[in-house]
GROMACS .gro file of C-alpha atoms in nm:
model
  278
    1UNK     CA    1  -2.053   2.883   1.702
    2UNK     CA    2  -1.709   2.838   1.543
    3UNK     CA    3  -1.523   2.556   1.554
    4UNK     CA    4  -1.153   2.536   1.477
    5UNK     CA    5  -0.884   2.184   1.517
    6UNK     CA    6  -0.531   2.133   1.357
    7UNK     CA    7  -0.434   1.824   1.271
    8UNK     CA    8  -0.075   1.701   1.191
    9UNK     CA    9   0.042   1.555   0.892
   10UNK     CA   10   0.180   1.208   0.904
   11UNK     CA   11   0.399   1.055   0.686
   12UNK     CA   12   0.434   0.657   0.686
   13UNK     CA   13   0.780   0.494   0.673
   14UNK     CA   14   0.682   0.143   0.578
   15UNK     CA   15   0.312  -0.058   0.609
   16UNK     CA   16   0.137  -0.359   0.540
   17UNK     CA   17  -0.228  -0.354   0.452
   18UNK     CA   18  -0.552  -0.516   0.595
   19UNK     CA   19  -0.845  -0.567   0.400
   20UNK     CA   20  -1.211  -0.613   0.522
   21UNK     CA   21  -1.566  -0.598   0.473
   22UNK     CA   22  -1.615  -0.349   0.761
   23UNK     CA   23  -1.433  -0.039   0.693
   24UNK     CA   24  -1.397   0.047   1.047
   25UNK     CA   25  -1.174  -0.307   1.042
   26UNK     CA   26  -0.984  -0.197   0.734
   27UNK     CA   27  -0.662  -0.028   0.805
   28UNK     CA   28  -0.280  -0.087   0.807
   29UNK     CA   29   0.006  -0.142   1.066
   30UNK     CA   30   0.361   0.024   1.046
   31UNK     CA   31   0.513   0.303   1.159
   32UNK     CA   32   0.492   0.690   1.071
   33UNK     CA   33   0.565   1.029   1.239
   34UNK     CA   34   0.369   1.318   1.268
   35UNK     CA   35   0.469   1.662   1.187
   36UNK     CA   36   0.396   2.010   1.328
   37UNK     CA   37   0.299   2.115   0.946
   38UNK     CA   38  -0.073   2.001   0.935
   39UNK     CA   39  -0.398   2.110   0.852
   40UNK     CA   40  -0.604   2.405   0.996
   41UNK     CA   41  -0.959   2.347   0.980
   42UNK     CA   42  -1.250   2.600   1.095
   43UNK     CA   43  -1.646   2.551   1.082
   44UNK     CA   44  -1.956   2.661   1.138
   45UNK     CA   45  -2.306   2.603   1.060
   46UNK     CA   46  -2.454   2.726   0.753
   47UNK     CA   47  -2.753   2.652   0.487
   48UNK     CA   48  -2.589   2.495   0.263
   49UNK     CA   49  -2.248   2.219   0.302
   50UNK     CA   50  -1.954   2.366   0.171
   51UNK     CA   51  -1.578   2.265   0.165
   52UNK     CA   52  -1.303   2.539   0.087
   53UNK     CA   53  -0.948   2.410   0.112
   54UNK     CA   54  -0.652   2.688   0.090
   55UNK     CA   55  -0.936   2.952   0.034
   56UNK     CA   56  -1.104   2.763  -0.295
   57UNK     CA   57  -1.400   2.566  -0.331
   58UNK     CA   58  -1.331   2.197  -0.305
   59UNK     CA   59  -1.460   1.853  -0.352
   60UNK     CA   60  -1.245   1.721  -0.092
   61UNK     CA   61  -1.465   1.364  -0.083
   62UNK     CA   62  -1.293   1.187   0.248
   63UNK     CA   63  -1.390   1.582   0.396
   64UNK     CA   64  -1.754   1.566   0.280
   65UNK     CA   65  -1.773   1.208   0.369
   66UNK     CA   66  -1.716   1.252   0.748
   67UNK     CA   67  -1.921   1.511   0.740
   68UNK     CA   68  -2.200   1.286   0.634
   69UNK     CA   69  -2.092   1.061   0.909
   70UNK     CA   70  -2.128   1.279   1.139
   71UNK     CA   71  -2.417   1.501   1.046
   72UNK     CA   72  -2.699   1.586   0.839
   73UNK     CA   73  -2.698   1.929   0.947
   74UNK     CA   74  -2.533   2.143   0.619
   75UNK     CA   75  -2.218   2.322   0.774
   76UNK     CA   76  -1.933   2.547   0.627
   77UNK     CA   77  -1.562   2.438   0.674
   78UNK     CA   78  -1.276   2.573   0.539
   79UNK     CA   79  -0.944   2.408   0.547
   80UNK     CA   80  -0.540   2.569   0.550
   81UNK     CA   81  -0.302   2.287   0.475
   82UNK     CA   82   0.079   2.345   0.502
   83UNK     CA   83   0.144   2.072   0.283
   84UNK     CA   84   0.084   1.930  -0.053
   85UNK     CA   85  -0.163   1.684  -0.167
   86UNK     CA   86  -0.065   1.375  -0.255
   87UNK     CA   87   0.279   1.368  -0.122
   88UNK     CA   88   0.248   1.096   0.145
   89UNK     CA   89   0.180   1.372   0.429
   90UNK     CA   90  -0.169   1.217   0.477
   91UNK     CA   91  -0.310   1.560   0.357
   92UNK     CA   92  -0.685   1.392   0.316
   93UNK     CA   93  -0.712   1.224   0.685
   94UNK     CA   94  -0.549   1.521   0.857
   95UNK     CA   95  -0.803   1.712   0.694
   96UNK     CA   96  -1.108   1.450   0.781
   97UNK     CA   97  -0.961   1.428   1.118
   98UNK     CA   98  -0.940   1.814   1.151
   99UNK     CA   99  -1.276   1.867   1.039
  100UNK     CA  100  -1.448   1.617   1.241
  101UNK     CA  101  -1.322   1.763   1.521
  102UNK     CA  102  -1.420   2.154   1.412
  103UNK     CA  103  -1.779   2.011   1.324
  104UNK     CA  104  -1.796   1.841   1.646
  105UNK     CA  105  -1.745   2.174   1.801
  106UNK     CA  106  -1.934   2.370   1.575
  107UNK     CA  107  -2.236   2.178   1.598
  108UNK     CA  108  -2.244   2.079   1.971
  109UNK     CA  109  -2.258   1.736   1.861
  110UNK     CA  110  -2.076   1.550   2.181
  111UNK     CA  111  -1.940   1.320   2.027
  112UNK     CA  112  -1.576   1.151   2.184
  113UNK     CA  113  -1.230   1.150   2.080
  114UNK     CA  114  -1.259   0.804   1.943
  115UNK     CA  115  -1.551   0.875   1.758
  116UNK     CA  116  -1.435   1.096   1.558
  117UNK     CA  117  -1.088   0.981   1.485
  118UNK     CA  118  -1.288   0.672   1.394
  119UNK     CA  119  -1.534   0.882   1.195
  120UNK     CA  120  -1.250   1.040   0.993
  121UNK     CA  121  -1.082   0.659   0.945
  122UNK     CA  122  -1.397   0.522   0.780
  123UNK     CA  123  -1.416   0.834   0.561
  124UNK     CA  124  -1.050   0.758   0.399
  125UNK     CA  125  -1.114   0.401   0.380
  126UNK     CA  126  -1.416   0.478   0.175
  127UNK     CA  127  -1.235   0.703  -0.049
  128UNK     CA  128  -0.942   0.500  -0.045
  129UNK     CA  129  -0.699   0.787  -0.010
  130UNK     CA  130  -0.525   0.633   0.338
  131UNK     CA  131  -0.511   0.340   0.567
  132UNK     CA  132  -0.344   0.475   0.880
  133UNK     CA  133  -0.254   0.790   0.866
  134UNK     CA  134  -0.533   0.915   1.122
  135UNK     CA  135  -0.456   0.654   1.369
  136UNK     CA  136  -0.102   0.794   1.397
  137UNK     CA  137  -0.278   1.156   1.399
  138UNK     CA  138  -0.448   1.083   1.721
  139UNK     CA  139  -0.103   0.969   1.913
  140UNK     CA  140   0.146   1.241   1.749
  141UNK     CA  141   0.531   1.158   1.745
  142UNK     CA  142   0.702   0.847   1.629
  143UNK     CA  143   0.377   0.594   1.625
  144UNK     CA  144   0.383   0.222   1.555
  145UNK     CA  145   0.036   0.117   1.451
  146UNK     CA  146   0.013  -0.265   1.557
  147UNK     CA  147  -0.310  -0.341   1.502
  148UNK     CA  148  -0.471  -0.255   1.117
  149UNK     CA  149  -0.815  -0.029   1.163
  150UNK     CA  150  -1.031   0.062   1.456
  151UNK     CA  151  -0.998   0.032   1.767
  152UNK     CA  152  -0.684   0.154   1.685
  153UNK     CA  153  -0.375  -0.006   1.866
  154UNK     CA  154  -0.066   0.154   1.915
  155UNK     CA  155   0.270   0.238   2.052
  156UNK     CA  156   0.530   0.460   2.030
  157UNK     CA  157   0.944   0.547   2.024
  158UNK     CA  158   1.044   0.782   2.276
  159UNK     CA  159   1.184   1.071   2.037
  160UNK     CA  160   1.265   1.415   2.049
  161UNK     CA  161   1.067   1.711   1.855
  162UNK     CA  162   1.365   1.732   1.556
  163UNK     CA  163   1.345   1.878   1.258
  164UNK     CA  164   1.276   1.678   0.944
  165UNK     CA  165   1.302   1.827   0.580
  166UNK     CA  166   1.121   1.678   0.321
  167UNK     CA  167   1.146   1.767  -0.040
  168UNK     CA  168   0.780   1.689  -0.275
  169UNK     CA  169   0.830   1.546  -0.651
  170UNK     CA  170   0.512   1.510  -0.738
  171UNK     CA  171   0.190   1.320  -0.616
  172UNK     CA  172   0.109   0.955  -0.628
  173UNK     CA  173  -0.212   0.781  -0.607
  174UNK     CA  174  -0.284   0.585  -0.300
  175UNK     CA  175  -0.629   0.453  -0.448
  176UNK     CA  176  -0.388   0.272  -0.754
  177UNK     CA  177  -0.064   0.089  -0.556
  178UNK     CA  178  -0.322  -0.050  -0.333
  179UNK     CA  179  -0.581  -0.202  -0.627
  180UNK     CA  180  -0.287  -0.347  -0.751
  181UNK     CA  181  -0.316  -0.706  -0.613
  182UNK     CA  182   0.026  -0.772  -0.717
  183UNK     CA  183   0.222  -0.466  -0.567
  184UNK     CA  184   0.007  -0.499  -0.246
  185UNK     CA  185   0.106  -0.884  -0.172
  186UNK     CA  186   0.518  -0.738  -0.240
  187UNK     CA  187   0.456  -0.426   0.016
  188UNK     CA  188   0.245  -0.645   0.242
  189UNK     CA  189   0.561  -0.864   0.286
  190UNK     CA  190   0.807  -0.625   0.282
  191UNK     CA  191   0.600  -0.422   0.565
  192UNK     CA  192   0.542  -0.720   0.810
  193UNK     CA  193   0.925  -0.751   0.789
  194UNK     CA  194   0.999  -0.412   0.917
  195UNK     CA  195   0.739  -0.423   1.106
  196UNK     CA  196   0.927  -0.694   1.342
  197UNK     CA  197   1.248  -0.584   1.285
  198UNK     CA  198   1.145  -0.218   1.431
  199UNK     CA  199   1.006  -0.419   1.727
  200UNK     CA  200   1.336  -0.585   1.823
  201UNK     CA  201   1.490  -0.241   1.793
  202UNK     CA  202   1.282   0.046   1.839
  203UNK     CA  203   1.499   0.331   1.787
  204UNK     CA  204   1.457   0.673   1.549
  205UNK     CA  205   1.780   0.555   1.354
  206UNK     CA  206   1.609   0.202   1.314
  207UNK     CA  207   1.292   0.341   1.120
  208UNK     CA  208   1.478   0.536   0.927
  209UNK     CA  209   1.715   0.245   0.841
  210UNK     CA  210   1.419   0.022   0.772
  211UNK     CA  211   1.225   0.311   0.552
  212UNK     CA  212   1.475   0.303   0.334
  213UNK     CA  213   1.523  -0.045   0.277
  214UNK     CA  214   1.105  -0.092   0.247
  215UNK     CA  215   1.084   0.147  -0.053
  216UNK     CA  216   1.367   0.010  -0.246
  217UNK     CA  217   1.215  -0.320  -0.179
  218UNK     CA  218   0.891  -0.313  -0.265
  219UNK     CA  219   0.984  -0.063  -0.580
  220UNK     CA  220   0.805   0.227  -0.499
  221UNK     CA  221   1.007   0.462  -0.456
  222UNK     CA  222   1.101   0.692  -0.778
  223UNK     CA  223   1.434   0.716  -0.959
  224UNK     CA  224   1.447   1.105  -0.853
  225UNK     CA  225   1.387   1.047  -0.507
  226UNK     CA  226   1.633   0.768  -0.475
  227UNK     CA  227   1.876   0.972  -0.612
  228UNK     CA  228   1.820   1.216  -0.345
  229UNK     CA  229   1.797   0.941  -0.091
  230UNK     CA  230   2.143   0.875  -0.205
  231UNK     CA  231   2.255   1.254  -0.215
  232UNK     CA  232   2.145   1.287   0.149
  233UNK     CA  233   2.355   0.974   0.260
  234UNK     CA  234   2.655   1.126   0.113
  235UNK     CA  235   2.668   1.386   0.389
  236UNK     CA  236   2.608   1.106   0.688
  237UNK     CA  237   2.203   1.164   0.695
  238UNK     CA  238   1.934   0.952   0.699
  239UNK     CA  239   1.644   0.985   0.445
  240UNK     CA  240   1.347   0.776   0.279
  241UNK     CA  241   1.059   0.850   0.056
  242UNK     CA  242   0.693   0.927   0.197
  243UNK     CA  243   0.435   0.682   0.152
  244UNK     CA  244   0.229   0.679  -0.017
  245UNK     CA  245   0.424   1.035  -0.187
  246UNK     CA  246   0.713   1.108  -0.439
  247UNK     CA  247   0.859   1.279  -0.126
  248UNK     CA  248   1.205   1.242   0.026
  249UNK     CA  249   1.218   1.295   0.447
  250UNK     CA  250   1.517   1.341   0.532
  251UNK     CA  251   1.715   1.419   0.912
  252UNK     CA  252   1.905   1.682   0.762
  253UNK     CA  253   1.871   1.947   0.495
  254UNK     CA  254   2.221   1.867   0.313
  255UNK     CA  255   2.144   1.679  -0.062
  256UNK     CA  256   1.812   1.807  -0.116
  257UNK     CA  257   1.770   2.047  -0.395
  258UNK     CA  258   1.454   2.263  -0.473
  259UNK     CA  259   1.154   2.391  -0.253
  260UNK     CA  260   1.251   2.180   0.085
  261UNK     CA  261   0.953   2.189   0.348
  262UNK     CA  262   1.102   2.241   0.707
  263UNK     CA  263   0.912   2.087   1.003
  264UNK     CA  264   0.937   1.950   1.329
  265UNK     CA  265   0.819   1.607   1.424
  266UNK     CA  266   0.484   1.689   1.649
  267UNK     CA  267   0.478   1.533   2.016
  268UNK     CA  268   0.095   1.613   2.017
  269UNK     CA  269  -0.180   1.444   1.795
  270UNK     CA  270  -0.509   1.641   1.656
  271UNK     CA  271  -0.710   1.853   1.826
  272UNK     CA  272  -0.947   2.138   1.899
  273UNK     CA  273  -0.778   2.483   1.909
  274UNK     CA  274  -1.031   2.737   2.031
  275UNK     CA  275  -1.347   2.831   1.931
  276UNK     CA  276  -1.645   3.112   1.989
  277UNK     CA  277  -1.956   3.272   1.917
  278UNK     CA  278  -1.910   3.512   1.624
   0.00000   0.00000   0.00000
């Protein structure tokens, strides 16, 4: 049997981290949105486990990790993303998440929502390439994540399905701003400031306020994309950087320059989208 999921991508405005021995504990809170643009993931069994992403062989670790948590029977997957790597769109958990849920399907393994959103947590955790980005995935829309790691805890801001443009620089490491003890105590703070702030108002305009003040704070965000920040602001929109991402989101297309990625924000979290018996 074939098993096919899409999950959307999720891009974090602001976060604090949580560290623990149990990487099901391990996590962050904040607040992100997911996007229609996502990853497309199909499997099947086969004799030997192997990961294609965008039609080439892959190493794809936090993939191959939930696979191992999942399974030890050797399947095929093969993941389409619609958006870069390493450009705060939590490319690695939408494709975890995706792929736990084709495998799931593939296999016959009956195994629950929460399982496998949980499944697909652990694996980025253990790869250190996210700390939230599936819980958000499993809500879809504007999510607040109030409680770091699993069971994951969460809310979220009534919001429309509007379009949000983003604009990709380059990618940036997750696994090195957060084994930086130093830069993790300043976004730590920062995030648990936002964090309440959102609470007291939790509106759209409000995140997007509170983005941009986070990643000028804690100094992550790049001279290039606060210049575009800035050149979006100059025709009356709102606009931040991804994290963790040298990406600019933006509310409106006006100020960005270059190959500008066009998406809606996604009411609907990850899930199975067909499957048969070829």
């Amino acid at each position: 049997m074939i098993g096919k999921a899409f999950a959307p991508s999720h891009i974090t405005g602001f976060f604090y981290a949580h560290d623990d021995p149990d990487p099901l504990k391990m996590g962050s809170c904040g607040c992100g949105f997911t996007l229609e643009a996502g990853v497309h993931t199909a499997s099947w069994p086969s004799n030997a486990t192997e990961v294609y992403v965008d039609g080439m062989p892959s190493e794809a670790s936090t993939t191959r990790t939930v696979i191992e948590l999942l399974t030890d029977k050797p399947v095929h997957v093969e993941s389409d993303m619609d958006m870069p790597v390493g450009g705060g769109f939590g490319a690695s958990g939408a494709g975890a998440f995706s792929t736990a849920l084709a495998v799931n399907r593939a296999l016959g393994l009956g195994k629950t929502y929460n399982e496998l959103s949980y499944a697909a947590h652990v694996a980025e955790v253990k790869n250190r390439t996210g700390l939230g980005d599936v819980a958000g995935m499993t809500l879809g829309g504007l999510v607040i994540r109030l409680v770091p790691g699993a069971p994951f805890t969460l809310d979220r801001i009534p919001v429309e399905a509007k379009d949000i443009y983003c604009v990709h620089f380059g990618p940036i490491s997750t696994k090195s701003v957060l084994s930086d003890p130093r830069e993790k105590a300043l976004i730590n703070e920062a995030g648990k400031k936002c964090l309440k702030e959102l609470l007291r108002q939790p509106t759209f305009e409000q995140f997007m306020r509170l983005s941009r003040k986070f990643s000028v704070d804690t100094g992550l965000i790049s001279p290039k994309a606060l210049d575009t920040v800035e050149a979006v602001e100059a025709f009356d929109g709102m606009a931040s950087m991804a994290m963790l991402g040298d990406t600019v989101f933006s509310t409106i297309p006006e100020g960005l320059s270059g190959n500008v990625i066009k998406s809606r924000i996604s009411l609907c979290g990850a899930r199975p989208i067909g499957a048969n018996n070829e």
